[in-house]
Amino acid sequence: MIDLIKECSAAQNIGISGHIRPDGDCIGSTLSLCLYLRKVFPEKRVDLFLEPYAEAFQDVEGIDAIDHSFQGADHYDVYFCVDCGKDRLGDAEALFDAAEKTINIDHHISNKNGCGDVNYVEPEASSASELVFDLLDPGYIDAKIAAAIYMGIVHDTGIFQYSSTSPKTMRIAAQLMEYGFDFSQLIDKTFNEKTYHQDQIMGRALLESILFMDGRCIFSAIDHKTMEFYDVCGKDMEGIVSRLRETKGVECAIFMYEYEPLTYKVSLRSCGKVDVAKVAAIFGGGGHVRAAGCTINGTVHDVINNLSVHIEKQLEG
Ligand code: 5GP
Ligand code: MN
């Protein structure tokens, strides 16, 4: 466990970042850490740099703390990398590398050794937000900080349902509720609610999904033209792969979208038999046993051919 207050007490400038294409846990963990450090150390500069987030998060309390410029202080005394290893920090990687002291808080098995001078990496944890909670002095937590952590946990556990949800996760959620925030609205606004365009693209992806390997695998792909037609980007397609995974009989689901010509962002989900973090790692990606991702060049068929060899090996092994 890290003593956050001790690690930061000598610093003047503190930076925080999470992974590219930030999701709910990435936003919740970094935002709660930022709000907390600003409260504990009002005299210090605490910057939070993340790439633009989905519209669904725009009403989250304190979200204005997030800066998309990646232009901060000349130098950071402490820099936090949260919810990923430094290879997924995007523009923040240079800030992290240049910092005096680096701290990594993560729960990805693919980053189990950590990338900081100081590391708190627990692959068993439901979310990076849960790990941030571990490190906070409860005396400084308020409704805003609690809501951000709660949101992160909700997103990475699929509202407390994925197998990464532990009794500890539930106890933390219960403690957070005591701070008093509208958890029901937070879940609806940031997790459940979809725009009309998101509904349309989900429908299209499900309609065109294909079962293979005797129904044990399913995939769906959205090319760039289709993304333009429905006016959606990657952030709008979160949730599709989880829905595919819930198809009866399916062990492993693949969803991909073409974010550059012949370059696919691939999301993998498993019911537990296939370790998709291992599959993603073969293609330079990573993640968790049941949820992972990577980027692969080629046509849809190339991508499926490449992935299915490794998935089939595990299903038969
Ligand atoms: P998603 O499919 O929702 O984008 O990601 C599933 C999980 O895999 C998340 O925990 C995410 O952080 C991780 N992940 C997704 N893409 C990549 C990638 O390209 N590299 C690594 N290391 N992890 C990824
Ligand atoms: Mn996470």
GROMACS .gro file of C-alpha atoms and ligand atoms in nm:
model
  342
    1MET     CA    1   0.000   0.000   0.000
    2ILE     CA    2   0.121   0.351  -0.077
    3ASP     CA    3   0.114   0.637   0.173
    4LEU     CA    4  -0.017   0.900  -0.071
    5ILE     CA    5   0.019   1.194   0.163
    6LYS     CA    6   0.381   1.106   0.240
    7GLU     CA    7   0.466   1.043  -0.125
    8CYS     CA    8   0.326   1.382  -0.227
    9SER     CA    9   0.415   1.599   0.070
   10ALA     CA   10   0.743   1.736  -0.072
   11ALA     CA   11   0.603   1.793  -0.423
   12GLN     CA   12   0.502   2.130  -0.563
   13ASN     CA   13   0.360   2.012  -0.895
   14ILE     CA   14   0.163   1.689  -0.918
   15GLY     CA   15   0.033   1.540  -1.243
   16ILE     CA   16  -0.223   1.266  -1.300
   17SER     CA   17  -0.319   1.079  -1.618
   18GLY     CA   18  -0.497   0.763  -1.723
   19HIS     CA   19  -0.522   0.569  -2.046
   20ILE     CA   20  -0.606   0.688  -2.395
   21ARG     CA   21  -0.976   0.667  -2.485
   22PRO     CA   22  -1.069   0.709  -2.117
   23ASP     CA   23  -1.358   0.498  -1.986
   24GLY     CA   24  -1.566   0.532  -1.669
   25ASP     CA   25  -1.308   0.373  -1.440
   26CYS     CA   26  -1.026   0.577  -1.588
   27ILE     CA   27  -1.224   0.898  -1.537
   28GLY     CA   28  -1.351   0.800  -1.191
   29SER     CA   29  -1.011   0.694  -1.057
   30THR     CA   30  -0.813   0.991  -1.189
   31LEU     CA   31  -1.082   1.247  -1.106
   32SER     CA   32  -1.127   1.124  -0.748
   33LEU     CA   33  -0.750   1.122  -0.697
   34CYS     CA   34  -0.721   1.476  -0.836
   35LEU     CA   35  -1.008   1.617  -0.625
   36TYR     CA   36  -0.866   1.446  -0.317
   37LEU     CA   37  -0.510   1.575  -0.363
   38ARG     CA   38  -0.637   1.929  -0.430
   39LYS     CA   39  -0.832   1.910  -0.105
   40VAL     CA   40  -0.548   1.768   0.103
   41PHE     CA   41  -0.289   2.001  -0.051
   42PRO     CA   42  -0.463   2.327  -0.151
   43GLU     CA   43  -0.123   2.497  -0.189
   44LYS     CA   44   0.005   2.252  -0.451
   45ARG     CA   45  -0.059   2.247  -0.824
   46VAL     CA   46  -0.245   1.926  -0.916
   47ASP     CA   47  -0.311   1.876  -1.289
   48LEU     CA   48  -0.524   1.605  -1.448
   49PHE     CA   49  -0.470   1.535  -1.817
   50LEU     CA   50  -0.695   1.298  -2.009
   51GLU     CA   51  -0.808   1.267  -2.369
   52PRO     CA   52  -1.164   1.387  -2.443
   53TYR     CA   53  -1.430   1.171  -2.278
   54ALA     CA   54  -1.776   1.061  -2.393
   55GLU     CA   55  -2.059   1.314  -2.361
   56ALA     CA   56  -2.226   1.093  -2.101
   57PHE     CA   57  -1.971   1.212  -1.843
   58GLN     CA   58  -2.019   1.586  -1.897
   59ASP     CA   59  -2.246   1.636  -1.595
   60VAL     CA   60  -2.032   1.442  -1.347
   61GLU     CA   61  -1.949   1.671  -1.056
   62GLY     CA   62  -1.594   1.805  -1.069
   63ILE     CA   63  -1.538   1.686  -1.427
   64ASP     CA   64  -1.402   2.033  -1.516
   65ALA     CA   65  -1.082   1.933  -1.335
   66ILE     CA   66  -0.996   1.732  -1.646
   67ASP     CA   67  -0.766   1.917  -1.885
   68HIS     CA   68  -0.729   1.788  -2.241
   69SER     CA   69  -0.434   2.013  -2.331
   70PHE     CA   70  -0.149   1.801  -2.191
   71GLN     CA   71   0.028   2.136  -2.146
   72GLY     CA   72   0.103   2.173  -1.782
   73ALA     CA   73   0.388   2.272  -1.556
   74ASP     CA   74   0.745   2.268  -1.687
   75HIS     CA   75   0.819   1.988  -1.452
   76TYR     CA   76   0.626   1.751  -1.226
   77ASP     CA   77   0.765   1.636  -0.893
   78VAL     CA   78   0.517   1.348  -0.881
   79TYR     CA   79   0.325   1.199  -1.174
   80PHE     CA   80   0.051   0.939  -1.138
   81CYS     CA   81  -0.030   0.683  -1.408
   82VAL     CA   82  -0.370   0.538  -1.320
   83ASP     CA   83  -0.565   0.245  -1.472
   84CYS     CA   84  -0.290   0.150  -1.720
   85GLY     CA   85   0.082   0.107  -1.779
   86LYS     CA   86   0.275   0.404  -1.920
   87ASP     CA   87   0.257   0.271  -2.277
   88ARG     CA   88  -0.114   0.366  -2.283
   89LEU     CA   89  -0.076   0.718  -2.146
   90GLY     CA   90  -0.070   0.871  -2.494
   91ASP     CA   91   0.047   1.235  -2.482
   92ALA     CA   92   0.101   1.211  -2.105
   93GLU     CA   93   0.377   0.952  -2.138
   94ALA     CA   94   0.639   1.225  -2.191
   95LEU     CA   95   0.518   1.415  -1.881
   96PHE     CA   96   0.530   1.091  -1.680
   97ASP     CA   97   0.880   1.006  -1.806
   98ALA     CA   98   1.013   1.351  -1.719
   99ALA     CA   99   0.874   1.353  -1.363
  100GLU     CA  100   1.093   1.334  -1.055
  101LYS     CA  101   0.890   1.052  -0.901
  102THR     CA  102   0.637   0.829  -1.077
  103ILE     CA  103   0.350   0.640  -0.916
  104ASN     CA  104   0.146   0.368  -1.090
  105ILE     CA  105  -0.198   0.262  -0.963
  106ASP     CA  106  -0.350  -0.012  -1.179
  107HIS     CA  107  -0.549  -0.335  -1.185
  108HIS     CA  108  -0.452  -0.476  -1.525
  109ILE     CA  109  -0.286  -0.817  -1.515
  110SER     CA  110  -0.100  -0.717  -1.833
  111ASN     CA  111   0.077  -0.448  -1.625
  112LYS     CA  112   0.137  -0.658  -1.316
  113ASN     CA  113   0.492  -0.537  -1.255
  114GLY     CA  114   0.393  -0.171  -1.261
  115CYS     CA  115   0.570   0.110  -1.444
  116GLY     CA  116   0.634   0.358  -1.161
  117ASP     CA  117   0.903   0.421  -0.902
  118VAL     CA  118   0.622   0.339  -0.663
  119ASN     CA  119   0.355   0.087  -0.764
  120TYR     CA  120   0.017  -0.021  -0.638
  121VAL     CA  121  -0.094  -0.280  -0.894
  122GLU     CA  122  -0.356  -0.532  -0.784
  123PRO     CA  123  -0.492  -0.744  -1.072
  124GLU     CA  124  -0.760  -0.886  -0.843
  125ALA     CA  125  -0.918  -0.545  -0.787
  126SER     CA  126  -1.245  -0.469  -0.965
  127SER     CA  127  -1.125  -0.130  -1.081
  128ALA     CA  128  -0.855   0.131  -1.049
  129SER     CA  129  -1.115   0.337  -0.863
  130GLU     CA  130  -1.135   0.070  -0.592
  131LEU     CA  131  -0.756   0.093  -0.556
  132VAL     CA  132  -0.767   0.471  -0.530
  133PHE     CA  133  -1.023   0.435  -0.251
  134ASP     CA  134  -0.779   0.208  -0.061
  135LEU     CA  135  -0.524   0.489  -0.062
  136LEU     CA  136  -0.744   0.779   0.055
  137ASP     CA  137  -0.776   0.908   0.407
  138PRO     CA  138  -1.155   0.882   0.462
  139GLY     CA  139  -1.147   1.210   0.653
  140TYR     CA  140  -1.096   1.400   0.327
  141ILE     CA  141  -1.352   1.211   0.117
  142ASP     CA  142  -1.665   1.412   0.030
  143ALA     CA  143  -1.972   1.344  -0.186
  144LYS     CA  144  -1.795   1.455  -0.506
  145ILE     CA  145  -1.492   1.232  -0.450
  146ALA     CA  146  -1.713   0.941  -0.339
  147ALA     CA  147  -1.933   0.974  -0.649
  148ALA     CA  148  -1.632   0.964  -0.882
  149ILE     CA  149  -1.497   0.646  -0.718
  150TYR     CA  150  -1.842   0.487  -0.718
  151MET     CA  151  -1.884   0.567  -1.087
  152GLY     CA  152  -1.550   0.405  -1.171
  153ILE     CA  153  -1.642   0.088  -0.983
  154VAL     CA  154  -1.985   0.075  -1.148
  155HIS     CA  155  -1.835   0.103  -1.495
  156ASP     CA  156  -1.560  -0.159  -1.455
  157THR     CA  157  -1.791  -0.409  -1.282
  158GLY     CA  158  -2.086  -0.363  -1.519
  159ILE     CA  159  -2.286  -0.239  -1.217
  160PHE     CA  160  -2.143  -0.491  -0.969
  161GLN     CA  161  -2.201  -0.797  -1.185
  162TYR     CA  162  -1.868  -0.902  -1.340
  163SER     CA  163  -1.665  -1.168  -1.162
  164SER     CA  164  -1.411  -0.906  -1.053
  165THR     CA  165  -1.676  -0.777  -0.808
  166SER     CA  166  -1.570  -0.893  -0.461
  167PRO     CA  167  -1.721  -0.861  -0.115
  168LYS     CA  168  -1.462  -0.587  -0.064
  169THR     CA  169  -1.594  -0.404  -0.371
  170MET     CA  170  -1.944  -0.411  -0.224
  171ARG     CA  171  -1.823  -0.292   0.115
  172ILE     CA  172  -1.644   0.001  -0.049
  173ALA     CA  173  -1.958   0.085  -0.250
  174ALA     CA  174  -2.161   0.080   0.072
  175GLN     CA  175  -1.913   0.313   0.242
  176LEU     CA  176  -1.923   0.549  -0.056
  177MET     CA  177  -2.304   0.562  -0.052
  178GLU     CA  178  -2.284   0.704   0.301
  179TYR     CA  179  -2.142   1.028   0.158
  180GLY     CA  180  -2.475   1.096  -0.008
  181PHE     CA  181  -2.492   1.141  -0.384
  182ASP     CA  182  -2.753   1.040  -0.638
  183PHE     CA  183  -2.607   0.700  -0.733
  184SER     CA  184  -2.913   0.603  -0.932
  185GLN     CA  185  -2.886   0.906  -1.158
  186LEU     CA  186  -2.509   0.865  -1.184
  187ILE     CA  187  -2.550   0.507  -1.313
  188ASP     CA  188  -2.828   0.603  -1.551
  189LYS     CA  189  -2.654   0.909  -1.695
  190THR     CA  190  -2.305   0.768  -1.734
  191PHE     CA  191  -2.365   0.396  -1.787
  192ASN     CA  192  -2.715   0.299  -1.901
  193GLU     CA  193  -2.823   0.593  -2.109
  194LYS     CA  194  -2.749   0.571  -2.482
  195THR     CA  195  -2.806   0.829  -2.753
  196TYR     CA  196  -3.026   0.741  -3.046
  197HIS     CA  197  -2.714   0.703  -3.262
  198GLN     CA  198  -2.561   0.465  -3.007
  199ASP     CA  199  -2.879   0.256  -3.012
  200GLN     CA  200  -2.866   0.247  -3.390
  201ILE     CA  201  -2.506   0.132  -3.409
  202MET     CA  202  -2.565  -0.130  -3.136
  203GLY     CA  203  -2.859  -0.260  -3.340
  204ARG     CA  204  -2.651  -0.269  -3.655
  205ALA     CA  205  -2.365  -0.450  -3.480
  206LEU     CA  206  -2.598  -0.713  -3.331
  207LEU     CA  207  -2.784  -0.758  -3.658
  208GLU     CA  208  -2.462  -0.824  -3.847
  209SER     CA  209  -2.292  -1.035  -3.580
  210ILE     CA  210  -2.167  -1.377  -3.681
  211LEU     CA  211  -2.142  -1.688  -3.469
  212PHE     CA  212  -1.849  -1.920  -3.539
  213MET     CA  213  -1.657  -2.206  -3.378
  214ASP     CA  214  -1.985  -2.395  -3.329
  215GLY     CA  215  -2.146  -2.098  -3.160
  216ARG     CA  216  -1.874  -2.063  -2.897
  217CYS     CA  217  -1.747  -1.738  -3.049
  218ILE     CA  218  -1.922  -1.436  -3.191
  219PHE     CA  219  -1.790  -1.134  -3.372
  220SER     CA  220  -1.914  -0.813  -3.520
  221ALA     CA  221  -1.726  -0.543  -3.707
  222ILE     CA  222  -1.812  -0.183  -3.792
  223ASP     CA  223  -1.616  -0.024  -4.073
  224HIS     CA  224  -1.532   0.341  -4.103
  225LYS     CA  225  -1.800   0.417  -4.362
  226THR     CA  226  -2.068   0.278  -4.131
  227MET     CA  227  -1.933   0.482  -3.839
  228GLU     CA  228  -1.964   0.793  -4.055
  229PHE     CA  229  -2.314   0.698  -4.168
  230TYR     CA  230  -2.440   0.671  -3.809
  231ASP     CA  231  -2.219   0.962  -3.698
  232VAL     CA  232  -2.051   0.765  -3.420
  233CYS     CA  233  -1.698   0.730  -3.289
  234GLY     CA  234  -1.526   0.465  -3.076
  235LYS     CA  235  -1.664   0.606  -2.751
  236ASP     CA  236  -2.018   0.554  -2.880
  237MET     CA  237  -1.969   0.180  -2.918
  238GLU     CA  238  -1.889   0.088  -2.560
  239GLY     CA  239  -2.125  -0.180  -2.440
  240ILE     CA  240  -2.162  -0.357  -2.774
  241VAL     CA  241  -1.901  -0.623  -2.699
  242SER     CA  242  -2.054  -0.694  -2.356
  243ARG     CA  243  -2.394  -0.749  -2.518
  244LEU     CA  244  -2.237  -0.987  -2.772
  245ARG     CA  245  -2.075  -1.183  -2.487
  246GLU     CA  246  -2.415  -1.235  -2.329
  247THR     CA  247  -2.535  -1.437  -2.628
  248LYS     CA  248  -2.634  -1.788  -2.516
  249GLY     CA  249  -2.361  -2.045  -2.574
  250VAL     CA  250  -2.090  -1.786  -2.642
  251GLU     CA  251  -1.755  -1.822  -2.463
  252CYS     CA  252  -1.575  -1.540  -2.634
  253ALA     CA  253  -1.696  -1.223  -2.807
  254ILE     CA  254  -1.505  -0.999  -3.045
  255PHE     CA  255  -1.609  -0.651  -3.146
  256MET     CA  256  -1.400  -0.430  -3.369
  257TYR     CA  257  -1.430  -0.092  -3.533
  258GLU     CA  258  -1.216   0.059  -3.803
  259TYR     CA  259  -1.071   0.374  -3.652
  260GLU     CA  260  -0.821   0.428  -3.933
  261PRO     CA  261  -0.828   0.271  -4.280
  262LEU     CA  262  -0.760  -0.101  -4.232
  263THR     CA  263  -0.676  -0.052  -3.865
  264TYR     CA  264  -0.920  -0.207  -3.621
  265LYS     CA  265  -0.959  -0.140  -3.250
  266VAL     CA  266  -1.051  -0.479  -3.111
  267SER     CA  267  -1.243  -0.550  -2.791
  268LEU     CA  268  -1.250  -0.902  -2.648
  269ARG     CA  269  -1.477  -1.045  -2.380
  270SER     CA  270  -1.475  -1.392  -2.229
  271CYS     CA  271  -1.695  -1.592  -1.994
  272GLY     CA  272  -1.380  -1.724  -1.822
  273LYS     CA  273  -1.262  -2.021  -2.030
  274VAL     CA  274  -1.054  -1.805  -2.262
  275ASP     CA  275  -0.794  -1.569  -2.115
  276VAL     CA  276  -0.844  -1.278  -2.352
  277ALA     CA  277  -0.564  -1.073  -2.190
  278LYS     CA  278  -0.327  -1.341  -2.323
  279VAL     CA  279  -0.482  -1.325  -2.669
  280ALA     CA  280  -0.467  -0.944  -2.677
  281ALA     CA  281  -0.105  -0.948  -2.557
  282ILE     CA  282  -0.002  -1.148  -2.866
  283PHE     CA  283  -0.110  -0.845  -3.070
  284GLY     CA  284   0.052  -0.587  -2.847
  285GLY     CA  285  -0.258  -0.520  -2.637
  286GLY     CA  286  -0.363  -0.626  -2.290
  287GLY     CA  287  -0.630  -0.606  -2.024
  288HIS     CA  288  -0.793  -0.861  -1.796
  289VAL     CA  289  -0.870  -1.233  -1.825
  290ARG     CA  290  -1.234  -1.160  -1.917
  291ALA     CA  291  -1.198  -0.819  -2.086
  292ALA     CA  292  -0.912  -0.708  -2.304
  293GLY     CA  293  -0.828  -0.515  -2.618
  294CYS     CA  294  -0.573  -0.453  -2.887
  295THR     CA  295  -0.527  -0.287  -3.224
  296ILE     CA  296  -0.478  -0.498  -3.538
  297ASN     CA  297  -0.404  -0.393  -3.896
  298GLY     CA  298  -0.576  -0.563  -4.190
  299THR     CA  299  -0.922  -0.650  -4.314
  300VAL     CA  300  -1.196  -0.787  -4.088
  301HIS     CA  301  -1.112  -1.134  -4.212
  302ASP     CA  302  -0.743  -1.089  -4.133
  303VAL     CA  303  -0.832  -0.979  -3.782
  304ILE     CA  304  -1.068  -1.271  -3.721
  305ASN     CA  305  -0.824  -1.523  -3.869
  306ASN     CA  306  -0.544  -1.389  -3.651
  307LEU     CA  307  -0.747  -1.392  -3.331
  308SER     CA  308  -0.939  -1.714  -3.377
  309VAL     CA  309  -0.628  -1.934  -3.395
  310HIS     CA  310  -0.536  -1.827  -3.041
  311ILE     CA  311  -0.890  -1.839  -2.906
  312GLU     CA  312  -0.947  -2.187  -3.049
  313LYS     CA  313  -0.620  -2.313  -2.898
  314GLN     CA  314  -0.739  -2.203  -2.554
  315LEU     CA  315  -1.092  -2.339  -2.598
  316GLU     CA  316  -0.952  -2.677  -2.695
  317GLY     CA  317  -0.661  -2.677  -2.456
  3185GP     P1  318  -1.221  -0.227  -2.404
  3185GP     O1  319  -1.249  -0.348  -2.486
  3185GP     O2  320  -1.340  -0.189  -2.320
  3185GP     O3  321  -1.162  -0.115  -2.481
  3185GP     O4  322  -1.108  -0.270  -2.302
  3185GP     C1  323  -1.116  -0.382  -2.219
  3185GP     C2  324  -1.000  -0.383  -2.122
  3185GP     O5  325  -0.878  -0.403  -2.193
  3185GP     C3  326  -0.983  -0.252  -2.047
  3185GP     O6  327  -0.941  -0.283  -1.916
  3185GP     C4  328  -0.877  -0.181  -2.124
  3185GP     O7  329  -0.806  -0.094  -2.039
  3185GP     C5  330  -0.791  -0.294  -2.179
  3185GP     N1  331  -0.741  -0.262  -2.313
  3185GP     C6  332  -0.815  -0.230  -2.423
  3185GP     N2  333  -0.737  -0.206  -2.530
  3185GP     C7  334  -0.609  -0.222  -2.488
  3185GP     C8  335  -0.481  -0.210  -2.553
  3185GP     O8  336  -0.470  -0.179  -2.672
  3185GP     N3  337  -0.372  -0.235  -2.475
  3185GP     C9  338  -0.381  -0.269  -2.342
  3185GP     N4  339  -0.268  -0.290  -2.273
  3185GP     N5  340  -0.499  -0.281  -2.279
  3185GP    C10  341  -0.612  -0.258  -2.350
  319MN      MN  342  -1.012  -0.001  -1.515
   0.00000   0.00000   0.00000
